[in-house]
Amino acid sequence: IKHGRIAMFAFVGYIVHANGFKFPWAMQMDGAPFPTETNPPALWDTIPEVAKWQIFATIFFLEFWSELSTPEHTHYMSGGKPGDMPSLQLFRDNVHFALDLYDPAGMSKNMSEEKKESRLRAEINNGRLAMLGIFGFLSEQVTSGSVPALSGIVKPYSGEVMAPFTHNVIGEPFGF
């Protein structure tokens, strides 16, 4: 479920960036604008390393938070529900305001179990399709013609799509 959710974010993000959408405000505190690149992997290469670390720090926090097991939230490996994200109420009370990630408006409270199950199946299937979609885009960018339906639609990319940083941050201390 978690990988499908991330793939859905990635797929939508790819479409948004490939079509040139960006926020109208400055990207950095010094007033630097968002890059104008419309090739999503190349766009990732243009953002500053510190911004990438902020993104990975947020991912780390969400992973840490999702693995919490509290009296109100049972971990999925201990009988809890897979894909169920703990409430951010503790974070809200002690750090700063943050909406819960699933259903922040509380609209699913009165939903029937059958409807919830149906929506979960739809989410799983949409996640599977998004995984195929995002890897289809990336495959075509790296190897032209590998996804015939996307030939000529996505721009080629000569970088390394599976390396999030321009230099090897893990292997660098070991001389790689």
PDB file of C-alpha atoms in Angstrom:
ATOM      1  CA  ILE A   1       0.000   0.000   0.000  1.00  0.00           C
ATOM      2  CA  LYS A   2       2.784   2.411   0.964  1.00  0.00           C
ATOM      3  CA  HIS A   3       4.733   1.860  -2.273  1.00  0.00           C
ATOM      4  CA  GLY A   4       1.575   2.372  -4.305  1.00  0.00           C
ATOM      5  CA  ARG A   5       0.892   5.675  -2.542  1.00  0.00           C
ATOM      6  CA  ILE A   6       4.422   6.882  -3.245  1.00  0.00           C
ATOM      7  CA  ALA A   7       4.122   5.772  -6.887  1.00  0.00           C
ATOM      8  CA  MET A   8       0.885   7.754  -7.224  1.00  0.00           C
ATOM      9  CA  PHE A   9       2.659  10.861  -5.858  1.00  0.00           C
ATOM     10  CA  ALA A  10       5.579  10.234  -8.236  1.00  0.00           C
ATOM     11  CA  PHE A  11       3.344   9.741 -11.274  1.00  0.00           C
ATOM     12  CA  VAL A  12       1.325  12.893 -10.631  1.00  0.00           C
ATOM     13  CA  GLY A  13       4.533  14.820  -9.861  1.00  0.00           C
ATOM     14  CA  TYR A  14       6.080  13.632 -13.108  1.00  0.00           C
ATOM     15  CA  ILE A  15       3.037  14.770 -15.121  1.00  0.00           C
ATOM     16  CA  VAL A  16       2.940  18.132 -13.350  1.00  0.00           C
ATOM     17  CA  HIS A  17       6.637  18.867 -13.885  1.00  0.00           C
ATOM     18  CA  ALA A  18       6.722  17.533 -17.450  1.00  0.00           C
ATOM     19  CA  ASN A  19       3.989  20.037 -18.303  1.00  0.00           C
ATOM     20  CA  GLY A  20       5.859  22.971 -16.754  1.00  0.00           C
ATOM     21  CA  PHE A  21       3.637  23.618 -13.750  1.00  0.00           C
ATOM     22  CA  LYS A  22       5.402  25.212 -10.787  1.00  0.00           C
ATOM     23  CA  PHE A  23       4.567  27.253  -7.725  1.00  0.00           C
ATOM     24  CA  PRO A  24       4.309  31.010  -8.397  1.00  0.00           C
ATOM     25  CA  TRP A  25       6.483  31.980  -5.408  1.00  0.00           C
ATOM     26  CA  ALA A  26      10.241  31.764  -4.924  1.00  0.00           C
ATOM     27  CA  MET A  27      11.764  28.349  -4.259  1.00  0.00           C
ATOM     28  CA  GLN A  28      14.391  29.605  -1.819  1.00  0.00           C
ATOM     29  CA  MET A  29      14.493  32.249   0.893  1.00  0.00           C
ATOM     30  CA  ASP A  30      16.977  34.301  -1.165  1.00  0.00           C
ATOM     31  CA  GLY A  31      14.311  34.691  -3.873  1.00  0.00           C
ATOM     32  CA  ALA A  32      15.693  32.103  -6.315  1.00  0.00           C
ATOM     33  CA  PRO A  33      12.835  30.915  -8.536  1.00  0.00           C
ATOM     34  CA  PHE A  34      11.863  27.335  -9.281  1.00  0.00           C
ATOM     35  CA  PRO A  35      13.845  25.857 -12.194  1.00  0.00           C
ATOM     36  CA  THR A  36      12.200  26.100 -15.618  1.00  0.00           C
ATOM     37  CA  GLU A  37      13.302  22.610 -16.712  1.00  0.00           C
ATOM     38  CA  THR A  38      10.413  20.402 -17.904  1.00  0.00           C
ATOM     39  CA  ASN A  39      12.268  17.059 -17.950  1.00  0.00           C
ATOM     40  CA  PRO A  40      11.437  15.696 -14.460  1.00  0.00           C
ATOM     41  CA  PRO A  41      14.708  13.801 -13.789  1.00  0.00           C
ATOM     42  CA  ALA A  42      16.742  16.728 -15.154  1.00  0.00           C
ATOM     43  CA  LEU A  43      14.641  19.063 -12.987  1.00  0.00           C
ATOM     44  CA  TRP A  44      15.566  16.979  -9.934  1.00  0.00           C
ATOM     45  CA  ASP A  45      19.244  17.410 -10.885  1.00  0.00           C
ATOM     46  CA  THR A  46      18.870  21.217 -10.897  1.00  0.00           C
ATOM     47  CA  ILE A  47      17.494  21.665  -7.387  1.00  0.00           C
ATOM     48  CA  PRO A  48      20.033  22.340  -4.614  1.00  0.00           C
ATOM     49  CA  GLU A  49      21.406  19.452  -2.544  1.00  0.00           C
ATOM     50  CA  VAL A  50      20.007  21.015   0.651  1.00  0.00           C
ATOM     51  CA  ALA A  51      16.489  20.885  -0.829  1.00  0.00           C
ATOM     52  CA  LYS A  52      16.977  17.193  -1.619  1.00  0.00           C
ATOM     53  CA  TRP A  53      18.087  16.568   1.971  1.00  0.00           C
ATOM     54  CA  GLN A  54      14.956  18.364   3.228  1.00  0.00           C
ATOM     55  CA  ILE A  55      12.813  16.054   1.099  1.00  0.00           C
ATOM     56  CA  PHE A  56      14.627  12.968   2.391  1.00  0.00           C
ATOM     57  CA  ALA A  57      14.372  14.232   5.990  1.00  0.00           C
ATOM     58  CA  THR A  58      10.604  14.545   5.543  1.00  0.00           C
ATOM     59  CA  ILE A  59      10.464  11.024   4.112  1.00  0.00           C
ATOM     60  CA  PHE A  60      12.532   9.763   7.068  1.00  0.00           C
ATOM     61  CA  PHE A  61      10.147  11.424   9.537  1.00  0.00           C
ATOM     62  CA  LEU A  62       7.066   9.955   7.822  1.00  0.00           C
ATOM     63  CA  GLU A  63       8.664   6.485   7.763  1.00  0.00           C
ATOM     64  CA  PHE A  64       9.577   6.792  11.447  1.00  0.00           C
ATOM     65  CA  TRP A  65       6.083   8.016  12.328  1.00  0.00           C
ATOM     66  CA  SER A  66       4.369   5.272  10.314  1.00  0.00           C
ATOM     67  CA  GLU A  67       6.297   2.602  12.223  1.00  0.00           C
ATOM     68  CA  LEU A  68       5.130   3.867  15.625  1.00  0.00           C
ATOM     69  CA  SER A  69       3.029   1.560  17.716  1.00  0.00           C
ATOM     70  CA  THR A  70       1.007   3.341  20.382  1.00  0.00           C
ATOM     71  CA  PRO A  71      -2.052   2.468  22.463  1.00  0.00           C
ATOM     72  CA  GLU A  72      -4.159   4.214  19.782  1.00  0.00           C
ATOM     73  CA  HIS A  73      -2.303   2.692  16.802  1.00  0.00           C
ATOM     74  CA  THR A  74      -1.240  -0.941  16.478  1.00  0.00           C
ATOM     75  CA  HIS A  75       1.623  -1.612  14.084  1.00  0.00           C
ATOM     76  CA  TYR A  76       0.590  -3.655  11.039  1.00  0.00           C
ATOM     77  CA  MET A  77       3.059  -6.426  11.975  1.00  0.00           C
ATOM     78  CA  SER A  78       1.329  -6.723  15.352  1.00  0.00           C
ATOM     79  CA  GLY A  79      -2.226  -7.021  14.114  1.00  0.00           C
ATOM     80  CA  GLY A  80      -2.850  -3.460  12.936  1.00  0.00           C
ATOM     81  CA  LYS A  81      -4.202  -2.474   9.530  1.00  0.00           C
ATOM     82  CA  PRO A  82      -1.688  -2.227   6.654  1.00  0.00           C
ATOM     83  CA  GLY A  83      -1.467   1.296   5.271  1.00  0.00           C
ATOM     84  CA  ASP A  84      -2.968   2.856   8.405  1.00  0.00           C
ATOM     85  CA  MET A  85      -0.963   5.965   9.290  1.00  0.00           C
ATOM     86  CA  PRO A  86      -0.904   7.014  12.952  1.00  0.00           C
ATOM     87  CA  SER A  87      -2.481  10.350  13.789  1.00  0.00           C
ATOM     88  CA  LEU A  88      -0.129  13.332  13.946  1.00  0.00           C
ATOM     89  CA  GLN A  89      -1.918  14.618  17.088  1.00  0.00           C
ATOM     90  CA  LEU A  90       1.151  14.093  19.312  1.00  0.00           C
ATOM     91  CA  PHE A  91       3.280  16.007  16.789  1.00  0.00           C
ATOM     92  CA  ARG A  92       0.580  18.702  16.562  1.00  0.00           C
ATOM     93  CA  ASP A  93       0.446  19.073  20.341  1.00  0.00           C
ATOM     94  CA  ASN A  94       4.212  19.226  20.923  1.00  0.00           C
ATOM     95  CA  VAL A  95       5.879  20.590  17.783  1.00  0.00           C
ATOM     96  CA  HIS A  96       3.607  22.449  15.364  1.00  0.00           C
ATOM     97  CA  PHE A  97       0.365  22.165  13.445  1.00  0.00           C
ATOM     98  CA  ALA A  98       0.132  19.365  10.870  1.00  0.00           C
ATOM     99  CA  LEU A  99      -2.905  17.730   9.298  1.00  0.00           C
ATOM    100  CA  ASP A 100      -3.288  13.970   9.520  1.00  0.00           C
ATOM    101  CA  LEU A 101      -2.209  12.318   6.288  1.00  0.00           C
ATOM    102  CA  TYR A 102      -5.254  10.126   5.777  1.00  0.00           C
ATOM    103  CA  ASP A 103      -8.595  11.869   5.764  1.00  0.00           C
ATOM    104  CA  PRO A 104      -7.589  15.163   7.420  1.00  0.00           C
ATOM    105  CA  ALA A 105     -11.202  16.422   7.179  1.00  0.00           C
ATOM    106  CA  GLY A 106     -12.632  13.322   8.901  1.00  0.00           C
ATOM    107  CA  MET A 107     -14.933  12.472   5.989  1.00  0.00           C
ATOM    108  CA  SER A 108     -14.511   8.689   6.270  1.00  0.00           C
ATOM    109  CA  LYS A 109     -15.713   8.391   9.870  1.00  0.00           C
ATOM    110  CA  ASN A 110     -19.277   7.513   8.828  1.00  0.00           C
ATOM    111  CA  MET A 111     -18.279   5.381   5.837  1.00  0.00           C
ATOM    112  CA  SER A 112     -19.415   1.755   5.820  1.00  0.00           C
ATOM    113  CA  GLU A 113     -16.837  -1.038   6.052  1.00  0.00           C
ATOM    114  CA  GLU A 114     -17.845  -2.235   2.573  1.00  0.00           C
ATOM    115  CA  LYS A 115     -17.177   1.219   1.122  1.00  0.00           C
ATOM    116  CA  LYS A 116     -13.808   1.402   2.908  1.00  0.00           C
ATOM    117  CA  GLU A 117     -12.861  -2.033   1.556  1.00  0.00           C
ATOM    118  CA  SER A 118     -13.877  -1.016  -1.962  1.00  0.00           C
ATOM    119  CA  ARG A 119     -11.794   2.158  -1.743  1.00  0.00           C
ATOM    120  CA  LEU A 120      -8.808   0.207  -0.403  1.00  0.00           C
ATOM    121  CA  ARG A 121      -8.979  -2.166  -3.392  1.00  0.00           C
ATOM    122  CA  ALA A 122      -9.177   0.821  -5.739  1.00  0.00           C
ATOM    123  CA  GLU A 123      -6.184   2.437  -3.992  1.00  0.00           C
ATOM    124  CA  ILE A 124      -4.128  -0.753  -4.302  1.00  0.00           C
ATOM    125  CA  ASN A 125      -4.979  -1.097  -8.007  1.00  0.00           C
ATOM    126  CA  ASN A 126      -4.291   2.597  -8.691  1.00  0.00           C
ATOM    127  CA  GLY A 127      -0.959   2.241  -6.885  1.00  0.00           C
ATOM    128  CA  ARG A 128      -0.018  -0.746  -9.041  1.00  0.00           C
ATOM    129  CA  LEU A 129      -0.889   1.168 -12.184  1.00  0.00           C
ATOM    130  CA  ALA A 130       1.080   4.205 -10.984  1.00  0.00           C
ATOM    131  CA  MET A 131       4.144   1.993 -10.403  1.00  0.00           C
ATOM    132  CA  LEU A 132       3.933   0.777 -13.989  1.00  0.00           C
ATOM    133  CA  GLY A 133       3.374   4.332 -15.209  1.00  0.00           C
ATOM    134  CA  ILE A 134       6.287   5.998 -13.440  1.00  0.00           C
ATOM    135  CA  PHE A 135       8.725   3.245 -14.391  1.00  0.00           C
ATOM    136  CA  GLY A 136       7.400   3.368 -17.954  1.00  0.00           C
ATOM    137  CA  PHE A 137       8.221   7.081 -18.123  1.00  0.00           C
ATOM    138  CA  LEU A 138      11.678   6.592 -16.610  1.00  0.00           C
ATOM    139  CA  SER A 139      12.446   3.568 -18.811  1.00  0.00           C
ATOM    140  CA  GLU A 140      11.565   5.466 -21.978  1.00  0.00           C
ATOM    141  CA  GLN A 141      13.668   8.434 -20.885  1.00  0.00           C
ATOM    142  CA  VAL A 142      16.759   6.329 -20.271  1.00  0.00           C
ATOM    143  CA  THR A 143      16.334   3.867 -23.163  1.00  0.00           C
ATOM    144  CA  SER A 144      14.524   5.403 -26.136  1.00  0.00           C
ATOM    145  CA  GLY A 145      12.058   2.986 -27.691  1.00  0.00           C
ATOM    146  CA  SER A 146      11.784   0.761 -24.617  1.00  0.00           C
ATOM    147  CA  VAL A 147       8.152   1.830 -24.180  1.00  0.00           C
ATOM    148  CA  PRO A 148       6.844   2.265 -27.745  1.00  0.00           C
ATOM    149  CA  ALA A 149       3.670   4.045 -26.622  1.00  0.00           C
ATOM    150  CA  LEU A 150       5.823   6.820 -25.081  1.00  0.00           C
ATOM    151  CA  SER A 151       8.334   7.220 -27.943  1.00  0.00           C
ATOM    152  CA  GLY A 152       8.591  10.889 -28.827  1.00  0.00           C
ATOM    153  CA  ILE A 153       6.404  11.909 -25.898  1.00  0.00           C
ATOM    154  CA  VAL A 154       8.933  11.926 -23.049  1.00  0.00           C
ATOM    155  CA  LYS A 155      12.276  13.691 -23.370  1.00  0.00           C
ATOM    156  CA  PRO A 156      15.445  11.577 -23.183  1.00  0.00           C
ATOM    157  CA  TYR A 157      17.552  11.783 -20.015  1.00  0.00           C
ATOM    158  CA  SER A 158      21.231  10.888 -19.897  1.00  0.00           C
ATOM    159  CA  GLY A 159      21.670  11.032 -16.115  1.00  0.00           C
ATOM    160  CA  GLU A 160      21.217   8.333 -13.504  1.00  0.00           C
ATOM    161  CA  VAL A 161      17.531   8.124 -12.531  1.00  0.00           C
ATOM    162  CA  MET A 162      18.213   5.884  -9.535  1.00  0.00           C
ATOM    163  CA  ALA A 163      20.845   8.167  -7.952  1.00  0.00           C
ATOM    164  CA  PRO A 164      19.188  11.018  -6.061  1.00  0.00           C
ATOM    165  CA  PHE A 165      22.387  13.029  -5.578  1.00  0.00           C
ATOM    166  CA  THR A 166      24.934  14.270  -8.105  1.00  0.00           C
ATOM    167  CA  HIS A 167      27.720  12.567  -6.190  1.00  0.00           C
ATOM    168  CA  ASN A 168      27.777   9.273  -4.316  1.00  0.00           C
ATOM    169  CA  VAL A 169      27.045  10.342  -0.712  1.00  0.00           C
ATOM    170  CA  ILE A 170      27.131   6.754   0.572  1.00  0.00           C
ATOM    171  CA  GLY A 171      30.247   5.520  -1.237  1.00  0.00           C
ATOM    172  CA  GLU A 172      32.254   8.757  -1.044  1.00  0.00           C
ATOM    173  CA  PRO A 173      33.754   8.021   2.399  1.00  0.00           C
ATOM    174  CA  PHE A 174      34.940   4.669   1.008  1.00  0.00           C
ATOM    175  CA  GLY A 175      36.501   6.099  -2.148  1.00  0.00           C
ATOM    176  CA  PHE A 176      33.686   5.228  -4.569  1.00  0.00           C
TER     177      PHE A 176
END
